[in-house]
CSV table of N, CA and C in Angstrom, one decimal:
chain,number,residue,atom,x,y,z
A,21,LYS,N,-15.2,-0.7,7.5
A,21,LYS,CA,-16.2,-1.4,6.3
A,21,LYS,C,-15.5,-2.1,5.1
A,22,LEU,N,-16.1,-3.4,5.0
A,22,LEU,CA,-15.5,-4.4,4.2
A,22,LEU,C,-16.5,-4.3,3.0
A,23,ILE,N,-15.7,-4.3,1.8
A,23,ILE,CA,-16.2,-3.9,0.4
A,23,ILE,C,-15.9,-5.1,-0.6
A,24,GLU,N,-16.7,-6.0,-1.3
A,24,GLU,CA,-16.4,-6.7,-2.0
A,24,GLU,C,-16.6,-6.4,-3.3
A,25,TYR,N,-15.8,-6.8,-4.5
A,25,TYR,CA,-16.3,-6.6,-5.9
A,25,TYR,C,-15.7,-7.5,-6.4
A,26,GLU,N,-16.0,-7.3,-7.8
A,26,GLU,CA,-16.1,-8.4,-8.8
A,26,GLU,C,-14.5,-8.2,-9.5
A,27,VAL,N,-13.4,-9.1,-9.5
A,27,VAL,CA,-12.3,-9.3,-9.8
A,27,VAL,C,-11.8,-9.4,-11.2
A,28,ASP,N,-11.1,-8.6,-11.9
A,28,ASP,CA,-11.1,-8.6,-13.5
A,28,ASP,C,-9.4,-9.1,-13.2
A,29,GLU,N,-9.0,-10.4,-13.6
A,29,GLU,CA,-7.7,-11.2,-13.4
A,29,GLU,C,-6.8,-10.1,-14.6
A,30,SER,N,-7.4,-9.5,-15.5
A,30,SER,CA,-6.5,-8.8,-16.5
A,30,SER,C,-6.3,-7.3,-16.2
A,31,ASP,N,-6.7,-7.0,-15.4
A,31,ASP,CA,-6.9,-5.4,-14.7
A,31,ASP,C,-7.0,-5.6,-13.0
A,32,LEU,N,-5.7,-5.6,-12.5
A,32,LEU,CA,-5.8,-5.6,-11.1
A,32,LEU,C,-5.3,-4.2,-10.6
A,33,SER,N,-5.4,-3.2,-11.2
A,33,SER,CA,-5.0,-1.8,-11.0
A,33,SER,C,-5.8,-0.9,-9.8
A,34,ALA,N,-5.0,-0.3,-9.1
A,34,ALA,CA,-5.8,0.7,-8.3
A,34,ALA,C,-7.0,1.4,-8.8
A,35,GLU,N,-6.8,1.9,-10.1
A,35,GLU,CA,-7.8,2.9,-10.6
A,35,GLU,C,-8.9,1.7,-11.0
A,36,SER,N,-8.7,0.5,-11.4
A,36,SER,CA,-9.9,-0.5,-11.7
A,36,SER,C,-10.7,-0.4,-10.5
A,37,VAL,N,-9.9,-0.9,-9.1
A,37,VAL,CA,-10.4,-0.9,-8.0
A,37,VAL,C,-11.5,0.3,-7.4
A,38,ALA,N,-11.0,1.4,-7.8
A,38,ALA,CA,-11.6,2.8,-7.3
A,38,ALA,C,-12.7,2.8,-8.4
A,39,LYS,N,-12.8,2.4,-9.4
A,39,LYS,CA,-14.2,2.4,-10.0
A,39,LYS,C,-15.3,1.6,-9.4
A,40,LYS,N,-14.8,0.1,-9.1
A,40,LYS,CA,-15.5,-0.7,-8.4
A,40,LYS,C,-16.0,-0.6,-7.2
A,41,VAL,N,-15.3,0.1,-6.3
A,41,VAL,CA,-15.6,0.4,-5.0
A,41,VAL,C,-16.4,2.1,-4.9
A,42,GLY,N,-16.5,2.6,-6.2
A,42,GLY,CA,-17.3,4.1,-6.1
A,42,GLY,C,-16.4,5.0,-5.4
A,43,LEU,N,-15.3,5.3,-5.4
A,43,LEU,CA,-14.1,6.3,-4.8
A,43,LEU,C,-13.0,6.8,-6.1
A,44,PRO,N,-12.6,7.9,-5.8
A,44,PRO,CA,-11.7,8.7,-6.5
A,44,PRO,C,-10.2,7.8,-6.4
A,45,PRO,N,-9.4,7.2,-7.4
A,45,PRO,CA,-8.2,6.8,-7.3
A,45,PRO,C,-7.4,7.3,-6.1
A,46,GLU,N,-7.6,8.6,-6.0
A,46,GLU,CA,-6.6,9.2,-5.0
A,46,GLU,C,-7.1,8.9,-3.4
A,47,GLN,N,-8.2,8.1,-3.2
A,47,GLN,CA,-8.7,7.6,-1.8
A,47,GLN,C,-8.4,6.2,-1.8
A,48,VAL,N,-8.2,5.4,-2.7
A,48,VAL,CA,-7.7,3.9,-2.9
A,48,VAL,C,-6.2,3.9,-3.0
A,49,PHE,N,-6.0,3.3,-2.0
A,49,PHE,CA,-4.4,2.8,-1.5
A,49,PHE,C,-4.0,1.8,-2.0
A,50,LYS,N,-2.8,1.4,-2.7
A,50,LYS,CA,-2.0,0.3,-3.0
A,50,LYS,C,-0.9,0.0,-2.1
A,51,THR,N,-0.8,-1.3,-1.8
A,51,THR,CA,0.1,-1.4,-0.5
A,51,THR,C,1.2,-2.3,-1.4
A,52,LEU,N,2.7,-1.4,-1.5
A,52,LEU,CA,3.7,-2.0,-2.3
A,52,LEU,C,4.5,-2.4,-1.3
A,53,VAL,N,5.6,-3.4,-1.8
A,53,VAL,CA,6.5,-4.2,-1.1
A,53,VAL,C,7.8,-3.8,-1.5
A,54,ALA,N,8.9,-3.4,-0.6
A,54,ALA,CA,10.0,-2.9,-1.1
A,54,ALA,C,11.2,-3.5,-0.1
A,55,ARG,N,12.3,-3.3,-0.9
A,55,ARG,CA,13.4,-3.8,0.1
A,55,ARG,C,14.3,-2.5,0.2
A,56,GLY,N,14.8,-1.9,1.7
A,56,GLY,CA,15.9,-1.3,1.6
A,56,GLY,C,17.3,-1.7,2.0
A,57,ASP,N,18.5,-1.2,1.6
A,57,ASP,CA,19.4,-1.5,1.4
A,57,ASP,C,20.2,-1.7,3.4
A,58,ARG,N,19.2,-1.1,3.8
A,58,ARG,CA,19.7,-0.8,5.4
A,58,ARG,C,19.0,-1.6,6.3
A,59,ILE,N,17.4,-1.5,6.2
A,59,ILE,CA,16.5,-2.0,7.2
A,59,ILE,C,15.6,-3.2,6.7
A,60,GLY,N,16.1,-3.8,5.1
A,60,GLY,CA,14.9,-4.7,4.7
A,60,GLY,C,14.0,-4.5,4.0
A,61,VAL,N,12.9,-5.3,4.3
A,61,VAL,CA,11.6,-5.4,3.4
A,61,VAL,C,10.5,-4.2,4.3
A,62,LEU,N,10.1,-3.4,3.5
A,62,LEU,CA,9.0,-2.6,4.1
A,62,LEU,C,7.9,-2.2,3.2
A,63,MET,N,7.1,-1.7,3.7
A,63,MET,CA,5.6,-1.9,2.8
A,63,MET,C,5.3,0.1,2.9
A,64,ALA,N,4.7,0.1,1.4
A,64,ALA,CA,4.3,1.5,1.2
A,64,ALA,C,2.7,1.6,0.8
A,65,CYS,N,2.2,2.5,1.3
A,65,CYS,CA,0.7,2.6,1.1
A,65,CYS,C,0.6,4.1,0.2
A,66,ILE,N,0.4,4.0,-0.8
A,66,ILE,CA,0.2,5.0,-1.9
A,66,ILE,C,-1.1,5.2,-2.3
A,67,PRO,N,-1.3,6.4,-2.8
A,67,PRO,CA,-2.7,6.5,-3.7
A,67,PRO,C,-2.3,5.6,-4.9
A,68,GLY,N,-3.5,5.1,-5.6
A,68,GLY,CA,-3.8,4.3,-6.9
A,68,GLY,C,-3.5,4.6,-7.6
A,69,HIS,N,-3.3,6.4,-8.6
A,69,HIS,CA,-3.3,7.1,-9.2
A,69,HIS,C,-1.4,7.2,-9.3
A,70,ALA,N,-0.5,7.4,-8.4
A,70,ALA,CA,0.5,7.7,-8.1
A,70,ALA,C,1.4,6.6,-8.1
A,71,GLU,N,2.7,7.0,-8.2
A,71,GLU,CA,3.9,5.8,-7.9
A,71,GLU,C,4.6,6.1,-6.6
A,72,LEU,N,5.2,5.2,-6.6
A,72,LEU,CA,6.3,5.5,-5.3
A,72,LEU,C,7.4,6.2,-5.2
A,73,ASP,N,7.9,7.1,-4.6
A,73,ASP,CA,9.0,7.6,-4.9
A,73,ASP,C,10.1,7.3,-4.3
A,74,LEU,N,10.8,6.3,-5.1
A,74,LEU,CA,11.7,5.4,-4.3
A,74,LEU,C,12.9,6.1,-3.3
A,75,LYS,N,13.5,7.4,-3.9
A,75,LYS,CA,14.2,8.2,-3.1
A,75,LYS,C,13.4,8.8,-1.6
A,76,ALA,N,12.2,9.4,-1.7
A,76,ALA,CA,11.7,9.7,-0.6
A,76,ALA,C,11.8,8.4,0.5
A,77,ILE,N,10.9,7.3,-0.2
A,77,ILE,CA,10.8,6.6,0.6
A,77,ILE,C,12.5,6.0,1.5
A,78,ALA,N,13.2,5.9,0.6
A,78,ALA,CA,14.6,5.6,1.1
A,78,ALA,C,15.0,6.8,2.4
A,79,THR,N,14.7,7.6,2.2
A,79,THR,CA,15.1,8.9,2.9
A,79,THR,C,14.4,9.0,4.3
A,80,VAL,N,12.9,8.6,4.1
A,80,VAL,CA,12.4,8.5,5.7
A,80,VAL,C,12.3,7.4,6.1
A,81,SER,N,13.0,6.3,5.5
A,81,SER,CA,13.0,4.9,6.3
A,81,SER,C,14.4,4.6,6.7
A,82,GLY,N,15.2,5.6,6.3
A,82,GLY,CA,16.9,5.2,6.7
A,82,GLY,C,17.8,4.5,6.1
A,83,ASN,N,17.2,4.2,4.7
A,83,ASN,CA,18.0,3.6,3.6
A,83,ASN,C,18.7,4.6,2.7
A,84,LYS,N,19.7,4.1,2.2
A,84,LYS,CA,20.6,4.8,0.9
A,84,LYS,C,19.7,4.5,-0.1
A,85,LYS,N,19.4,3.2,-0.5
A,85,LYS,CA,18.7,2.9,-1.8
A,85,LYS,C,17.2,1.9,-1.2
A,86,VAL,N,16.4,2.0,-2.0
A,86,VAL,CA,15.0,1.4,-2.0
A,86,VAL,C,14.8,0.7,-3.1
A,87,GLU,N,14.5,-0.7,-3.2
A,87,GLU,CA,14.2,-1.3,-4.7
A,87,GLU,C,12.8,-1.8,-4.3
A,88,MET,N,11.9,-1.9,-5.5
A,88,MET,CA,10.3,-2.9,-5.2
A,88,MET,C,11.3,-4.4,-5.3
A,89,VAL,N,10.5,-5.0,-4.4
A,89,VAL,CA,10.9,-6.4,-4.3
A,89,VAL,C,10.1,-7.3,-5.7
A,90,HIS,N,10.4,-8.2,-6.2
A,90,HIS,CA,10.0,-8.9,-7.2
A,90,HIS,C,8.6,-9.7,-7.1
A,91,VAL,N,7.7,-9.4,-7.9
A,91,VAL,CA,6.7,-9.8,-7.7
A,91,VAL,C,6.5,-11.3,-7.2
A,92,LYS,N,7.6,-12.1,-7.4
A,92,LYS,CA,7.5,-13.8,-7.3
A,92,LYS,C,7.6,-13.8,-5.8
A,93,GLU,N,8.4,-12.8,-5.1
A,93,GLU,CA,8.7,-12.6,-3.7
A,93,GLU,C,7.5,-12.3,-2.7
A,94,ILE,N,6.3,-11.6,-3.3
A,94,ILE,CA,5.9,-11.0,-2.3
A,94,ILE,C,4.6,-12.1,-1.6
A,95,GLN,N,4.3,-13.1,-2.2
A,95,GLN,CA,3.4,-13.8,-1.5
A,95,GLN,C,4.4,-14.4,-0.1
A,96,GLN,N,5.6,-14.8,-0.4
A,96,GLN,CA,6.6,-15.5,0.2
A,96,GLN,C,6.6,-14.4,1.7
A,97,LEU,N,7.0,-13.3,1.1
A,97,LEU,CA,7.4,-12.3,2.0
A,97,LEU,C,5.8,-11.8,3.1
A,98,THR,N,4.9,-11.8,2.5
A,98,THR,CA,3.6,-11.1,3.0
A,98,THR,C,2.6,-12.2,3.4
A,99,GLY,N,2.6,-13.2,2.7
A,99,GLY,CA,1.2,-14.1,2.6
A,99,GLY,C,0.3,-13.8,1.9
A,100,TYR,N,0.6,-12.6,1.0
A,100,TYR,CA,-0.6,-12.3,0.3
A,100,TYR,C,-0.2,-12.5,-1.2
A,101,ILE,N,-1.0,-12.3,-2.3
A,101,ILE,CA,-0.5,-12.1,-3.9
A,101,ILE,C,-0.6,-10.9,-4.5
A,102,ARG,N,0.1,-10.7,-5.3
A,102,ARG,CA,-0.4,-9.2,-6.0
A,102,ARG,C,-1.5,-8.9,-6.3
A,103,GLY,N,-1.9,-7.8,-6.1
A,103,GLY,CA,-3.2,-7.5,-6.5
A,103,GLY,C,-4.4,-7.5,-5.0
A,104,GLY,N,-3.6,-8.4,-4.1
A,104,GLY,CA,-4.8,-8.4,-2.6
A,104,GLY,C,-3.5,-8.2,-1.5
A,105,VAL,N,-2.4,-7.3,-1.8
A,105,VAL,CA,-1.5,-7.1,-0.6
A,105,VAL,C,-2.2,-6.0,0.4
A,106,SER,N,-2.3,-6.6,1.3
A,106,SER,CA,-2.4,-5.4,2.7
A,106,SER,C,-1.5,-5.0,3.8
A,107,PRO,N,-1.7,-3.9,4.3
A,107,PRO,CA,-0.5,-3.6,5.4
A,107,PRO,C,-1.1,-4.6,6.9
A,108,ILE,N,-2.2,-5.0,6.6
A,108,ILE,CA,-2.8,-5.7,7.8
A,108,ILE,C,-2.6,-7.1,7.5
A,109,GLY,N,-2.1,-7.6,8.8
A,109,GLY,CA,-2.2,-9.2,8.5
A,109,GLY,C,-1.2,-9.8,7.9
A,110,THR,N,-0.1,-9.3,7.9
A,110,THR,CA,1.0,-10.0,7.0
A,110,THR,C,1.5,-10.8,7.7
A,111,LYS,N,2.6,-11.9,7.1
A,111,LYS,CA,3.0,-13.0,7.9
A,111,LYS,C,4.1,-12.8,9.1
A,112,LYS,N,4.7,-11.2,8.7
A,112,LYS,CA,5.8,-10.9,9.5
A,112,LYS,C,5.5,-9.3,9.4
A,113,ARG,N,5.7,-8.8,10.4
A,113,ARG,CA,5.5,-7.4,10.8
A,113,ARG,C,6.7,-6.5,10.0
A,114,TYR,N,6.4,-5.9,9.1
A,114,TYR,CA,7.3,-4.8,8.3
A,114,TYR,C,7.0,-3.5,8.8
A,115,PRO,N,8.0,-2.8,8.6
A,115,PRO,CA,7.9,-1.3,8.9
A,115,PRO,C,6.7,-0.8,7.7
A,116,ILE,N,5.6,0.1,7.9
A,116,ILE,CA,4.5,0.3,7.0
A,116,ILE,C,5.0,2.1,6.9
A,117,PHE,N,4.6,2.7,5.6
A,117,PHE,CA,4.8,4.0,5.5
A,117,PHE,C,3.3,4.3,4.5
A,118,LEU,N,2.7,5.3,5.0
A,118,LEU,CA,1.5,6.0,4.2
A,118,LEU,C,1.7,7.5,4.0
A,119,ASP,N,1.5,7.4,2.5
A,119,ASP,CA,1.8,8.6,2.0
A,119,ASP,C,0.7,9.9,2.7
A,120,GLU,N,1.3,10.8,2.7
A,120,GLU,CA,0.4,11.9,3.8
A,120,GLU,C,-1.0,12.1,2.9
A,121,SER,N,-0.7,12.2,1.5
A,121,SER,CA,-2.0,12.5,0.6
A,121,SER,C,-3.6,11.8,1.6
A,122,GLY,N,-3.0,10.6,2.3
A,122,GLY,CA,-4.3,10.0,2.5
A,122,GLY,C,-5.0,10.5,4.3
A,123,MET,N,-4.2,11.6,4.7
A,123,MET,CA,-4.7,12.2,5.6
A,123,MET,C,-5.8,13.3,5.2
A,124,LYS,N,-6.2,13.4,4.1
A,124,LYS,CA,-6.9,14.6,3.7
A,124,LYS,C,-8.4,13.8,3.6
A,125,PHE,N,-8.5,12.7,4.0
A,125,PHE,CA,-9.8,11.8,3.8
A,125,PHE,C,-10.1,11.3,5.1
A,126,PRO,N,-11.7,11.4,5.2
A,126,PRO,CA,-12.2,10.7,6.4
A,126,PRO,C,-11.9,9.3,6.5
A,127,PHE,N,-11.7,8.6,5.4
A,127,PHE,CA,-11.6,7.3,5.2
A,127,PHE,C,-10.8,6.9,3.9
A,128,ILE,N,-9.7,6.0,4.0
A,128,ILE,CA,-9.1,5.3,2.8
A,128,ILE,C,-9.4,3.9,2.7
A,129,SER,N,-9.1,3.4,1.5
A,129,SER,CA,-9.5,2.1,1.0
A,129,SER,C,-8.1,1.5,0.6
A,130,ILE,N,-8.2,0.4,1.5
A,130,ILE,CA,-6.8,-0.5,1.4
A,130,ILE,C,-7.3,-1.8,1.0
A,131,SER,N,-6.6,-2.7,0.6
A,131,SER,CA,-6.7,-4.4,0.2
A,131,SER,C,-7.3,-4.8,1.7
A,132,ALA,N,-8.2,-5.7,1.6
A,132,ALA,CA,-8.3,-6.6,2.8
A,132,ALA,C,-7.8,-7.7,2.7
A,133,GLY,N,-6.7,-8.1,1.8
A,133,GLY,CA,-6.0,-9.1,2.1
A,133,GLY,C,-6.5,-10.2,0.7
A,134,ALA,N,-7.1,-10.0,0.1
A,134,ALA,CA,-7.6,-10.8,-0.9
A,134,ALA,C,-8.1,-9.7,-2.2
A,135,ARG,N,-7.8,-10.6,-3.5
A,135,ARG,CA,-8.4,-9.8,-4.2
A,135,ARG,C,-10.1,-10.0,-4.6
A,136,GLY,N,-10.4,-8.4,-4.7
A,136,GLY,CA,-12.0,-8.7,-4.7
A,136,GLY,C,-12.6,-7.9,-3.2
A,137,SER,N,-11.7,-7.8,-2.3
A,137,SER,CA,-11.8,-7.1,-1.2
A,137,SER,C,-11.4,-6.0,-0.7
A,138,GLN,N,-12.0,-5.0,-0.3
A,138,GLN,CA,-11.2,-3.7,0.2
A,138,GLN,C,-11.9,-3.3,1.7
A,139,ILE,N,-10.8,-2.8,2.3
A,139,ILE,CA,-11.5,-2.1,3.8
A,139,ILE,C,-11.5,-0.7,3.5
A,140,PHE,N,-12.6,0.0,4.1
A,140,PHE,CA,-12.4,1.5,4.1
A,140,PHE,C,-12.1,1.4,5.7
A,141,ILE,N,-10.9,2.2,5.7
A,141,ILE,CA,-10.6,2.7,7.1
A,141,ILE,C,-9.9,3.9,7.4
A,142,SER,N,-10.3,4.6,8.6
A,142,SER,CA,-9.7,6.0,8.7
A,142,SER,C,-8.2,5.8,8.9
A,143,PRO,N,-7.7,6.8,8.1
A,143,PRO,CA,-6.1,6.7,8.2
A,143,PRO,C,-5.7,6.8,9.6
A,144,LYS,N,-6.3,7.4,10.6
A,144,LYS,CA,-5.7,7.5,11.9
A,144,LYS,C,-6.0,5.9,12.9
A,145,ASP,N,-7.0,5.4,12.1
A,145,ASP,CA,-7.1,4.2,12.9
A,145,ASP,C,-6.1,3.2,12.5
A,146,LEU,N,-5.7,3.2,11.2
A,146,LEU,CA,-4.5,2.6,10.5
A,146,LEU,C,-3.2,3.0,11.2
A,147,ILE,N,-2.7,3.9,11.2
A,147,ILE,CA,-1.8,4.6,11.7
A,147,ILE,C,-1.8,3.9,13.4
A,148,ASN,N,-2.5,4.1,14.2
A,148,ASN,CA,-2.6,3.7,15.5
A,148,ASN,C,-2.4,2.0,15.4
A,149,ALA,N,-3.4,1.2,14.8
A,149,ALA,CA,-3.2,-0.1,14.9
A,149,ALA,C,-1.9,-0.7,14.5
A,150,LEU,N,-1.1,0.2,13.3
A,150,LEU,CA,0.0,-0.7,12.8
A,150,LEU,C,1.4,0.1,13.0
A,151,ASP,N,1.2,1.2,13.7
A,151,ASP,CA,2.5,2.2,13.8
A,151,ASP,C,2.8,2.7,12.6
A,152,VAL,N,2.3,2.8,11.6
A,152,VAL,CA,2.5,3.4,10.6
A,152,VAL,C,3.0,4.7,10.5
A,153,LYS,N,3.9,4.7,9.8
A,153,LYS,CA,4.8,6.4,9.8
A,153,LYS,C,4.1,7.0,8.4
A,154,VAL,N,3.6,8.3,8.6
A,154,VAL,CA,3.1,9.2,7.6
A,154,VAL,C,4.4,10.1,7.0
A,155,TYR,N,4.7,10.1,5.4
A,155,TYR,CA,5.4,11.2,4.8
A,155,TYR,C,4.8,11.1,3.5
A,156,ARG,N,5.4,12.2,2.7
A,156,ARG,CA,5.2,12.3,1.2
A,156,ARG,C,6.2,11.2,0.7
A,157,ILE,N,5.6,10.1,0.3
A,157,ILE,CA,6.5,9.0,-0.6
A,157,ILE,C,5.8,8.9,-1.8
A,158,ALA,N,4.6,9.6,-2.1
A,158,ALA,CA,4.2,9.1,-3.3
A,158,ALA,C,4.5,10.6,-4.7
A,159,ARG,N,4.5,9.9,-5.7
A,159,ARG,CA,4.3,11.3,-6.8
A,159,ARG,C,3.4,10.8,-7.8
A,160,SER,N,2.8,11.9,-8.5
A,160,SER,CA,1.8,11.7,-9.4
A,160,SER,C,2.5,11.6,-10.8
């Protein structure tokens, strides 16, 4: 299901998006772009209220170290701008990791690839469509 909402350029937070689409922040997942020292670019989908655990994502992705990519690189790498990054339809296919907390919901909300658009999708459908790996990668 595609949901559209009004964008506030001064607040692109997942918590703000959650309010606008009528879901709790833990059900609205933000897609973060990071780079590992061994496998390169990867994507992590974590709950809107949480932070990416860089040590955990490094371990599960086979890296020794993972760092967030600079915001200036996001569009070049994914084709999306900050606040509209989606794991679906990126310019290049990257490994995608979903925080296991998403599995407790019948659907989660992820960016549809543009600010102001969210997709409500079953975590299982997302996993199957994109070969997503599920691990505990977020911390509150």
